[in-house]
Amino acid sequence: MSDRVTLTDFEAKYFDTLISWIASERELIQFAGPIFTFPLTTPQLHSYLDDPNRKAFALLSSSSQEHLGHGEIYRKSPFQVDLSRLLIGPHSQRGKGLGTAMVNSLIVEAQKRFTPKEIRLKVYTWNTSAIRCYSKIGFIIDPNTSYETPVSEEVWHAHEMVLTLE
């Protein structure tokens, strides 16, 4: 884990900050896909945390304990986990390597908690900065999977990226 950031359990005290980062339906869908409805609310987040296969984390600054991001590990099967709902919240903190630090920390957590042979994540095809981040870590685009999400009058296409651990 980076000495600049740390992961901690995502709990109710972080809800308001996460909600404040999501200013539009488009931002919510980019962050979370279709699992929430805009505007994001506290009851939705409580329900989200009820899923026993989901482990959500807040990303904090190691020095100030400022809430900087959100990430999740979702257990799909005994040997596969997904990283989902990945977000560096404050716009001023994006592009500084925090996303890479968070994803690397989530990979370490996934390996501690589970025995994944692969870790997968979904990313919209137009989100080139996220694709670069994940590629740098070692994720590759799975050419056999693709997803579509309707957003207003558009359809957003997504890649699934995979990191093989064996």
C-alpha positions in Angstrom: 0.0 0.0 0.0 1.2 3.5 -0.8 2.6 5.4 2.2 0.5 8.4 0.9 -2.9 6.6 1.2 -4.6 3.9 3.1 -7.8 1.9 2.8 -10.3 1.7 5.5 -13.8 0.2 5.7 -16.4 2.3 4.0 -19.0 3.1 6.5 -21.8 5.7 7.2 -19.4 8.4 8.3 -18.1 8.5 4.7 -21.5 8.6 2.9 -21.9 12.4 2.8 -18.5 13.0 1.2 -19.1 10.3 -1.4 -22.6 11.7 -2.2 -21.0 15.2 -2.6 -18.7 14.0 -5.3 -21.5 12.8 -7.5 -23.1 15.9 -9.1 -25.0 14.4 -12.0 -26.6 11.2 -13.2 -23.7 10.8 -15.8 -21.1 11.0 -13.0 -23.1 8.4 -11.0 -23.2 6.0 -13.9 -19.6 6.5 -14.7 -18.7 5.7 -11.0 -21.2 3.0 -10.3 -22.8 1.7 -13.4 -26.6 1.2 -13.1 -26.7 -0.1 -9.5 -27.8 3.3 -8.0 -30.2 6.0 -9.1 -29.5 9.7 -9.1 -29.3 11.4 -6.8 -27.3 9.0 -4.7 -28.7 8.8 -1.2 -27.9 7.4 2.3 -30.5 4.6 2.1 -29.0 3.5 -1.3 -25.6 3.3 0.3 -26.9 1.4 3.3 -28.5 -1.2 1.0 -25.3 -1.3 -1.1 -23.3 -2.4 2.0 -25.8 -5.2 2.9 -24.5 -7.4 0.1 -22.2 -10.0 1.8 -20.1 -10.5 -1.4 -19.2 -6.8 -1.4 -16.4 -5.2 0.6 -16.3 -1.4 0.1 -13.4 0.9 1.1 -12.8 4.5 1.6 -9.4 5.8 0.5 -7.8 8.1 3.0 -4.8 10.3 3.0 -2.3 8.7 5.4 -1.2 12.0 6.8 -4.5 14.1 7.0 -7.1 11.2 7.0 -8.9 13.2 4.3 -11.4 11.0 2.4 -10.0 10.9 -1.2 -11.6 8.0 -2.9 -13.8 4.9 -3.0 -13.3 1.4 -4.2 -14.9 -2.0 -3.8 -13.9 -5.7 -4.0 -16.8 -7.9 -5.2 -16.5 -11.6 -4.8 -18.0 -13.2 -8.0 -16.8 -16.8 -7.3 -14.2 -18.6 -5.2 -11.5 -17.7 -7.7 -12.7 -14.4 -9.2 -13.2 -10.9 -7.7 -14.2 -7.7 -9.4 -12.9 -4.3 -8.5 -15.8 -1.9 -8.8 -17.0 1.6 -8.1 -13.5 3.1 -8.3 -13.4 6.8 -7.8 -10.9 9.5 -6.8 -13.4 12.0 -5.5 -11.9 15.5 -5.3 -11.2 16.7 -8.9 -8.0 18.4 -7.5 -6.6 15.0 -6.5 -7.1 13.3 -9.9 -4.1 12.6 -12.1 -1.7 12.3 -9.2 -1.3 8.6 -9.0 -3.9 8.0 -6.3 -6.0 5.8 -8.6 -3.0 3.5 -9.2 -2.3 3.4 -5.4 -5.9 2.6 -4.6 -6.2 -0.2 -7.2 -2.9 -1.7 -6.1 -4.1 -1.6 -2.5 -7.4 -3.2 -3.5 -5.5 -6.0 -5.2 -3.5 -6.6 -2.0 -6.7 -6.7 0.0 -8.4 -9.1 -2.4 -5.4 -11.4 -2.2 -5.6 -11.3 1.7 -9.3 -11.9 1.9 -9.9 -14.4 -1.0 -7.9 -16.6 -3.3 -8.5 -15.0 -6.7 -6.9 -16.4 -9.8 -8.1 -13.3 -11.6 -9.3 -9.9 -10.8 -11.7 -8.1 -13.3 -13.0 -4.6 -13.7 -15.2 -2.8 -16.1 -14.3 0.6 -17.6 -16.1 2.7 -20.2 -14.3 2.8 -23.5 -14.1 6.6 -23.5 -12.4 6.7 -20.1 -8.9 6.6 -21.4 -7.2 7.8 -18.3 -8.7 4.9 -16.3 -7.7 2.4 -19.0 -4.1 3.7 -18.9 -4.1 3.5 -15.1 -5.3 -0.1 -15.1 -3.1 -1.1 -18.0 0.0 0.2 -16.1 -0.9 -2.1 -13.2 -1.1 -5.1 -15.5 -4.8 -5.4 -16.5 -5.5 -6.3 -20.1 -8.7 -5.8 -22.1 -10.6 -9.1 -22.4 -11.6 -9.1 -26.1 -14.4 -11.6 -25.4 -16.5 -9.4 -23.2 -18.2 -6.1 -23.7 -21.0 -4.2 -22.0 -23.5 -1.5 -22.9 -25.2 0.9 -20.6 -27.9 3.3 -21.7 -27.3 6.9 -20.5 -30.0 9.4 -21.5 -30.0 9.3 -25.4 -26.6 7.5 -25.6 -25.3 4.0 -25.1 -22.0 3.8 -23.3 -19.7 0.9 -24.2 -17.5 -0.7 -21.6 -14.5 -3.0 -21.7 -13.8 -5.7 -19.1 -10.2 -5.8 -18.1 -8.6 -8.7 -16.4 -5.5 -9.2 -14.2 -4.4 -12.9 -14.0 -2.7 -13.8 -10.8 -1.5 -17.3 -11.7 
